Short mmCIF file of N, CA and C in Angstrom, two decimals:
data_model
loop_
_atom_site.label_atom_id
_atom_site.label_comp_id
_atom_site.label_asym_id
_atom_site.label_seq_id
_atom_site.Cartn_x
_atom_site.Cartn_y
_atom_site.Cartn_z
N MET A 1 93.00 119.74 165.24
CA MET A 1 92.37 119.35 163.99
C MET A 1 92.56 117.85 163.80
N ARG A 2 91.53 117.15 163.41
CA ARG A 2 91.61 115.71 163.16
C ARG A 2 91.80 115.49 161.68
N TRP A 3 93.03 115.27 161.26
CA TRP A 3 93.35 115.11 159.84
C TRP A 3 92.63 113.92 159.22
N GLU A 4 92.56 112.82 159.94
CA GLU A 4 92.05 111.59 159.35
C GLU A 4 90.55 111.63 159.07
N SER A 5 89.80 112.51 159.69
CA SER A 5 88.36 112.52 159.48
C SER A 5 87.91 113.69 158.61
N GLU A 6 88.81 114.61 158.34
CA GLU A 6 88.45 115.79 157.58
C GLU A 6 89.18 115.79 156.24
N THR A 7 88.45 116.04 155.17
CA THR A 7 89.07 116.13 153.86
C THR A 7 89.25 117.59 153.50
N PHE A 8 90.46 117.92 153.08
CA PHE A 8 90.69 119.27 152.58
C PHE A 8 91.89 119.28 151.65
N VAL A 9 91.89 120.29 150.81
CA VAL A 9 93.01 120.57 149.92
C VAL A 9 93.43 122.00 150.21
N GLN A 10 94.67 122.16 150.60
CA GLN A 10 95.20 123.48 150.96
C GLN A 10 96.39 123.78 150.06
N VAL A 11 96.49 125.03 149.62
CA VAL A 11 97.64 125.43 148.81
C VAL A 11 98.51 126.40 149.59
N ARG A 12 99.82 126.28 149.34
CA ARG A 12 100.80 127.16 149.98
C ARG A 12 101.78 127.60 148.91
N ARG A 13 102.11 128.86 148.93
CA ARG A 13 103.10 129.38 147.99
C ARG A 13 104.41 129.63 148.71
N HIS A 14 105.46 129.04 148.20
CA HIS A 14 106.80 129.28 148.69
C HIS A 14 107.51 130.10 147.62
N SER A 15 108.77 130.41 147.82
CA SER A 15 109.44 131.28 146.84
C SER A 15 109.57 130.62 145.47
N ARG A 16 109.82 129.31 145.41
CA ARG A 16 109.98 128.62 144.12
C ARG A 16 109.02 127.46 143.92
N VAL A 17 108.28 127.11 144.95
CA VAL A 17 107.45 125.91 144.90
C VAL A 17 106.02 126.22 145.29
N PHE A 18 105.11 125.68 144.52
CA PHE A 18 103.69 125.72 144.84
C PHE A 18 103.39 124.40 145.51
N GLU A 19 102.87 124.43 146.72
CA GLU A 19 102.61 123.21 147.48
C GLU A 19 101.11 122.99 147.62
N VAL A 20 100.69 121.76 147.38
CA VAL A 20 99.30 121.35 147.55
C VAL A 20 99.28 120.27 148.62
N VAL A 21 98.57 120.54 149.71
CA VAL A 21 98.46 119.59 150.82
C VAL A 21 97.08 118.97 150.76
N VAL A 22 97.05 117.63 150.70
CA VAL A 22 95.78 116.90 150.59
C VAL A 22 95.62 116.02 151.81
N ARG A 23 94.47 116.12 152.47
CA ARG A 23 94.19 115.32 153.65
C ARG A 23 92.81 114.67 153.52
N GLY A 24 92.69 113.47 154.07
CA GLY A 24 91.39 112.80 154.10
C GLY A 24 91.19 111.89 152.91
N GLU A 25 90.00 111.93 152.35
CA GLU A 25 89.62 111.05 151.24
C GLU A 25 89.23 111.90 150.03
N ILE A 26 89.75 111.50 148.86
CA ILE A 26 89.41 112.20 147.62
C ILE A 26 88.70 111.22 146.70
N ASP A 27 87.47 111.53 146.37
CA ASP A 27 86.73 110.77 145.37
C ASP A 27 85.98 111.77 144.50
N TYR A 28 84.97 111.35 143.80
CA TYR A 28 84.26 112.21 142.87
C TYR A 28 83.76 113.50 143.52
N ASP A 29 83.24 113.39 144.73
CA ASP A 29 82.66 114.56 145.40
C ASP A 29 83.69 115.64 145.74
N GLU A 30 84.94 115.25 145.92
CA GLU A 30 85.98 116.22 146.28
C GLU A 30 86.93 116.55 145.13
N SER A 31 86.73 115.95 143.98
CA SER A 31 87.69 116.12 142.88
C SER A 31 87.80 117.56 142.40
N ASP A 32 86.76 118.35 142.58
CA ASP A 32 86.83 119.76 142.16
C ASP A 32 87.83 120.55 143.02
N LEU A 33 88.08 120.09 144.25
CA LEU A 33 89.07 120.75 145.10
C LEU A 33 90.46 120.66 144.48
N LEU A 34 90.80 119.49 143.95
CA LEU A 34 92.09 119.33 143.30
C LEU A 34 92.15 120.11 142.00
N GLY A 35 91.07 120.11 141.24
CA GLY A 35 91.03 120.88 139.99
C GLY A 35 91.32 122.35 140.23
N ALA A 36 90.75 122.91 141.29
CA ALA A 36 91.00 124.31 141.64
C ALA A 36 92.47 124.52 142.01
N ALA A 37 93.06 123.56 142.71
CA ALA A 37 94.48 123.67 143.08
C ALA A 37 95.36 123.66 141.84
N TRP A 38 95.06 122.80 140.87
CA TRP A 38 95.87 122.74 139.63
C TRP A 38 95.73 124.04 138.85
N ASP A 39 94.52 124.59 138.81
CA ASP A 39 94.33 125.88 138.13
C ASP A 39 95.17 126.97 138.78
N GLU A 40 95.19 126.99 140.11
CA GLU A 40 95.98 127.99 140.82
C GLU A 40 97.48 127.77 140.58
N ALA A 41 97.90 126.51 140.55
CA ALA A 41 99.31 126.22 140.27
C ALA A 41 99.69 126.72 138.87
N ASP A 42 98.80 126.54 137.91
CA ASP A 42 99.06 127.03 136.55
C ASP A 42 99.16 128.55 136.54
N GLU A 43 98.27 129.22 137.25
CA GLU A 43 98.28 130.68 137.30
C GLU A 43 99.56 131.21 137.94
N CYS A 44 100.03 130.54 139.00
CA CYS A 44 101.25 130.97 139.70
C CYS A 44 102.49 130.71 138.86
N ASP A 45 102.46 129.66 138.06
CA ASP A 45 103.54 129.31 137.15
C ASP A 45 104.90 129.24 137.84
N MET A 46 104.93 128.66 139.04
CA MET A 46 106.19 128.47 139.74
C MET A 46 106.94 127.29 139.11
N PRO A 47 108.25 127.22 139.29
CA PRO A 47 109.03 126.16 138.66
C PRO A 47 108.64 124.74 139.07
N ALA A 48 108.03 124.58 140.25
CA ALA A 48 107.70 123.24 140.73
C ALA A 48 106.44 123.26 141.57
N THR A 49 105.76 122.11 141.56
CA THR A 49 104.62 121.88 142.45
C THR A 49 104.89 120.60 143.21
N VAL A 50 104.73 120.67 144.53
CA VAL A 50 104.85 119.50 145.39
C VAL A 50 103.47 119.21 145.95
N VAL A 51 103.02 117.97 145.80
CA VAL A 51 101.72 117.55 146.30
C VAL A 51 101.94 116.65 147.51
N ASP A 52 101.62 117.18 148.69
CA ASP A 52 101.81 116.45 149.94
C ASP A 52 100.62 115.51 150.13
N LEU A 53 100.87 114.22 149.94
CA LEU A 53 99.82 113.21 150.07
C LEU A 53 99.97 112.38 151.34
N THR A 54 100.80 112.83 152.27
CA THR A 54 101.05 112.04 153.47
C THR A 54 99.80 111.82 154.31
N GLY A 55 98.84 112.73 154.23
CA GLY A 55 97.61 112.60 155.01
C GLY A 55 96.42 112.14 154.19
N LEU A 56 96.66 111.72 152.96
CA LEU A 56 95.57 111.22 152.12
C LEU A 56 95.31 109.76 152.47
N THR A 57 94.12 109.46 152.95
CA THR A 57 93.79 108.10 153.40
C THR A 57 93.11 107.27 152.33
N PHE A 58 92.50 107.91 151.33
CA PHE A 58 91.81 107.17 150.27
C PHE A 58 91.73 108.03 149.02
N GLY A 59 91.90 107.40 147.89
CA GLY A 59 91.68 108.05 146.61
C GLY A 59 91.17 107.03 145.62
N ASP A 60 90.30 107.47 144.72
CA ASP A 60 89.77 106.56 143.70
C ASP A 60 90.23 107.01 142.32
N SER A 61 89.55 106.56 141.30
CA SER A 61 89.95 106.88 139.93
C SER A 61 89.90 108.39 139.66
N GLN A 62 89.08 109.13 140.36
CA GLN A 62 89.04 110.58 140.19
C GLN A 62 90.35 111.21 140.66
N LEU A 63 90.87 110.74 141.77
CA LEU A 63 92.17 111.21 142.24
C LEU A 63 93.24 110.89 141.21
N LEU A 64 93.25 109.68 140.74
CA LEU A 64 94.24 109.27 139.74
C LEU A 64 94.16 110.13 138.49
N ARG A 65 92.97 110.33 137.98
CA ARG A 65 92.78 111.17 136.79
C ARG A 65 93.28 112.58 137.04
N SER A 66 92.98 113.11 138.21
CA SER A 66 93.38 114.47 138.55
C SER A 66 94.90 114.60 138.64
N LEU A 67 95.56 113.63 139.30
CA LEU A 67 97.02 113.67 139.40
C LEU A 67 97.68 113.54 138.04
N LEU A 68 97.16 112.66 137.19
CA LEU A 68 97.72 112.50 135.85
C LEU A 68 97.52 113.76 135.02
N ASP A 69 96.38 114.41 135.16
CA ASP A 69 96.12 115.66 134.45
C ASP A 69 97.08 116.75 134.92
N ALA A 70 97.27 116.85 136.22
CA ALA A 70 98.19 117.87 136.76
C ALA A 70 99.61 117.60 136.28
N ARG A 71 100.03 116.36 136.28
CA ARG A 71 101.36 116.00 135.79
C ARG A 71 101.53 116.40 134.33
N ARG A 72 100.52 116.11 133.52
CA ARG A 72 100.56 116.47 132.10
C ARG A 72 100.66 117.98 131.92
N ARG A 73 99.88 118.72 132.68
CA ARG A 73 99.89 120.19 132.59
C ARG A 73 101.25 120.75 132.97
N HIS A 74 101.87 120.17 133.98
CA HIS A 74 103.18 120.64 134.41
C HIS A 74 104.24 120.31 133.35
N GLN A 75 104.20 119.10 132.83
CA GLN A 75 105.16 118.72 131.80
C GLN A 75 105.04 119.61 130.57
N ALA A 76 103.83 119.97 130.20
CA ALA A 76 103.61 120.79 129.01
C ALA A 76 104.24 122.17 129.13
N THR A 77 104.42 122.64 130.36
CA THR A 77 104.99 123.97 130.57
C THR A 77 106.39 123.91 131.20
N GLY A 78 106.97 122.72 131.25
CA GLY A 78 108.33 122.57 131.75
C GLY A 78 108.49 122.74 133.25
N ARG A 79 107.41 122.51 133.99
CA ARG A 79 107.48 122.61 135.45
C ARG A 79 107.59 121.23 136.08
N VAL A 80 108.22 121.17 137.24
CA VAL A 80 108.42 119.92 137.97
C VAL A 80 107.16 119.61 138.78
N PHE A 81 106.77 118.33 138.82
CA PHE A 81 105.60 117.88 139.58
C PHE A 81 106.04 116.71 140.45
N VAL A 82 105.94 116.89 141.78
CA VAL A 82 106.45 115.91 142.73
C VAL A 82 105.36 115.52 143.71
N LEU A 83 105.25 114.21 143.98
CA LEU A 83 104.36 113.73 145.02
C LEU A 83 105.20 113.51 146.28
N LEU A 84 104.72 114.03 147.41
CA LEU A 84 105.41 113.89 148.68
C LEU A 84 104.72 112.83 149.52
N GLY A 85 105.48 111.84 149.92
CA GLY A 85 104.98 110.78 150.77
C GLY A 85 105.77 110.77 152.06
N PRO A 86 105.70 109.71 152.81
CA PRO A 86 105.27 108.40 152.36
C PRO A 86 103.75 108.33 152.18
N LEU A 87 103.36 107.54 151.20
CA LEU A 87 101.95 107.39 150.87
C LEU A 87 101.30 106.34 151.75
N GLN A 88 100.02 106.54 152.02
CA GLN A 88 99.24 105.53 152.71
C GLN A 88 99.12 104.30 151.80
N GLU A 89 98.94 103.14 152.39
CA GLU A 89 98.88 101.89 151.62
C GLU A 89 97.82 101.92 150.52
N SER A 90 96.66 102.49 150.80
CA SER A 90 95.58 102.51 149.80
C SER A 90 95.96 103.37 148.59
N VAL A 91 96.70 104.44 148.81
CA VAL A 91 97.11 105.32 147.71
C VAL A 91 98.21 104.64 146.90
N THR A 92 99.15 104.01 147.57
CA THR A 92 100.20 103.26 146.87
C THR A 92 99.57 102.16 146.02
N ARG A 93 98.60 101.47 146.56
CA ARG A 93 97.92 100.39 145.82
C ARG A 93 97.23 100.95 144.57
N LEU A 94 96.55 102.09 144.68
CA LEU A 94 95.88 102.71 143.53
C LEU A 94 96.88 103.00 142.42
N LEU A 95 98.00 103.60 142.77
CA LEU A 95 99.01 103.96 141.77
C LEU A 95 99.70 102.71 141.20
N THR A 96 99.90 101.71 142.02
CA THR A 96 100.56 100.48 141.58
C THR A 96 99.66 99.66 140.66
N ILE A 97 98.44 99.40 141.09
CA ILE A 97 97.51 98.60 140.31
C ILE A 97 97.20 99.25 138.97
N SER A 98 97.12 100.57 138.96
CA SER A 98 96.81 101.28 137.71
C SER A 98 98.03 101.38 136.79
N GLY A 99 99.20 101.00 137.30
CA GLY A 99 100.41 101.06 136.49
C GLY A 99 100.94 102.47 136.28
N THR A 100 100.57 103.38 137.16
CA THR A 100 100.98 104.78 136.99
C THR A 100 102.03 105.24 137.99
N LEU A 101 102.36 104.44 138.97
CA LEU A 101 103.31 104.86 139.99
C LEU A 101 104.62 105.34 139.39
N GLU A 102 105.12 104.62 138.39
CA GLU A 102 106.39 104.99 137.78
C GLU A 102 106.32 106.26 136.94
N HIS A 103 105.15 106.78 136.70
CA HIS A 103 104.99 108.03 135.95
C HIS A 103 105.16 109.27 136.82
N PHE A 104 105.24 109.08 138.12
CA PHE A 104 105.35 110.20 139.04
C PHE A 104 106.72 110.23 139.71
N THR A 105 107.18 111.43 140.01
CA THR A 105 108.34 111.59 140.87
C THR A 105 107.82 111.57 142.30
N LEU A 106 108.26 110.59 143.07
CA LEU A 106 107.78 110.41 144.44
C LEU A 106 108.94 110.57 145.41
N THR A 107 108.75 111.43 146.40
CA THR A 107 109.74 111.60 147.46
C THR A 107 109.11 111.16 148.77
N ASN A 108 109.94 110.69 149.69
CA ASN A 108 109.42 110.18 150.96
C ASN A 108 109.72 111.08 152.15
N SER A 109 110.18 112.30 151.87
CA SER A 109 110.42 113.26 152.94
C SER A 109 110.41 114.67 152.36
N ARG A 110 110.15 115.62 153.22
CA ARG A 110 110.16 117.03 152.80
C ARG A 110 111.56 117.42 152.34
N ALA A 111 112.60 116.93 153.03
CA ALA A 111 113.97 117.25 152.65
C ALA A 111 114.28 116.74 151.24
N GLU A 112 113.81 115.54 150.94
CA GLU A 112 114.02 114.98 149.61
C GLU A 112 113.26 115.79 148.55
N ALA A 113 112.06 116.24 148.89
CA ALA A 113 111.28 117.07 147.97
C ALA A 113 111.99 118.39 147.69
N VAL A 114 112.59 118.97 148.73
CA VAL A 114 113.34 120.22 148.56
C VAL A 114 114.51 120.00 147.60
N ARG A 115 115.24 118.89 147.78
CA ARG A 115 116.36 118.58 146.88
C ARG A 115 115.88 118.36 145.45
N THR A 116 114.78 117.64 145.30
CA THR A 116 114.24 117.33 143.97
C THR A 116 113.80 118.57 143.23
N THR A 117 113.27 119.55 143.94
CA THR A 117 112.76 120.75 143.29
C THR A 117 113.78 121.87 143.20
N GLY A 118 114.94 121.69 143.81
CA GLY A 118 115.98 122.71 143.76
C GLY A 118 115.80 123.81 144.79
N GLY A 119 115.01 123.58 145.81
CA GLY A 119 114.81 124.57 146.89
C GLY A 119 113.44 125.18 146.86
N TRP A 120 112.99 125.57 148.04
CA TRP A 120 111.64 126.13 148.16
C TRP A 120 111.70 127.61 148.24
#
């Protein structure tokens, strides 16, 4: 599978963590994929959601809006919301320029994400 040329959003359920894996480019045309993932995370109501963005090569304001919405939804129900990196330069730039990077819990390894969420 060629991760860099294919865009997809995949969800995985672990015992305590709902994981969303994002690959490729997310813009307006793909934003509904993330919306469906957040709806499923809400339905599962697991203590934490980890969003694996290590394979995300591009995101625009739609990605940012979607991540902020998911974070808000998780906070409203007392669930943990973690972004898993390391992030690609373009994604880091989007979060930095928009002034939202500090609003997210960001981990740079799966092991760190496991510690942050209290186990998978």
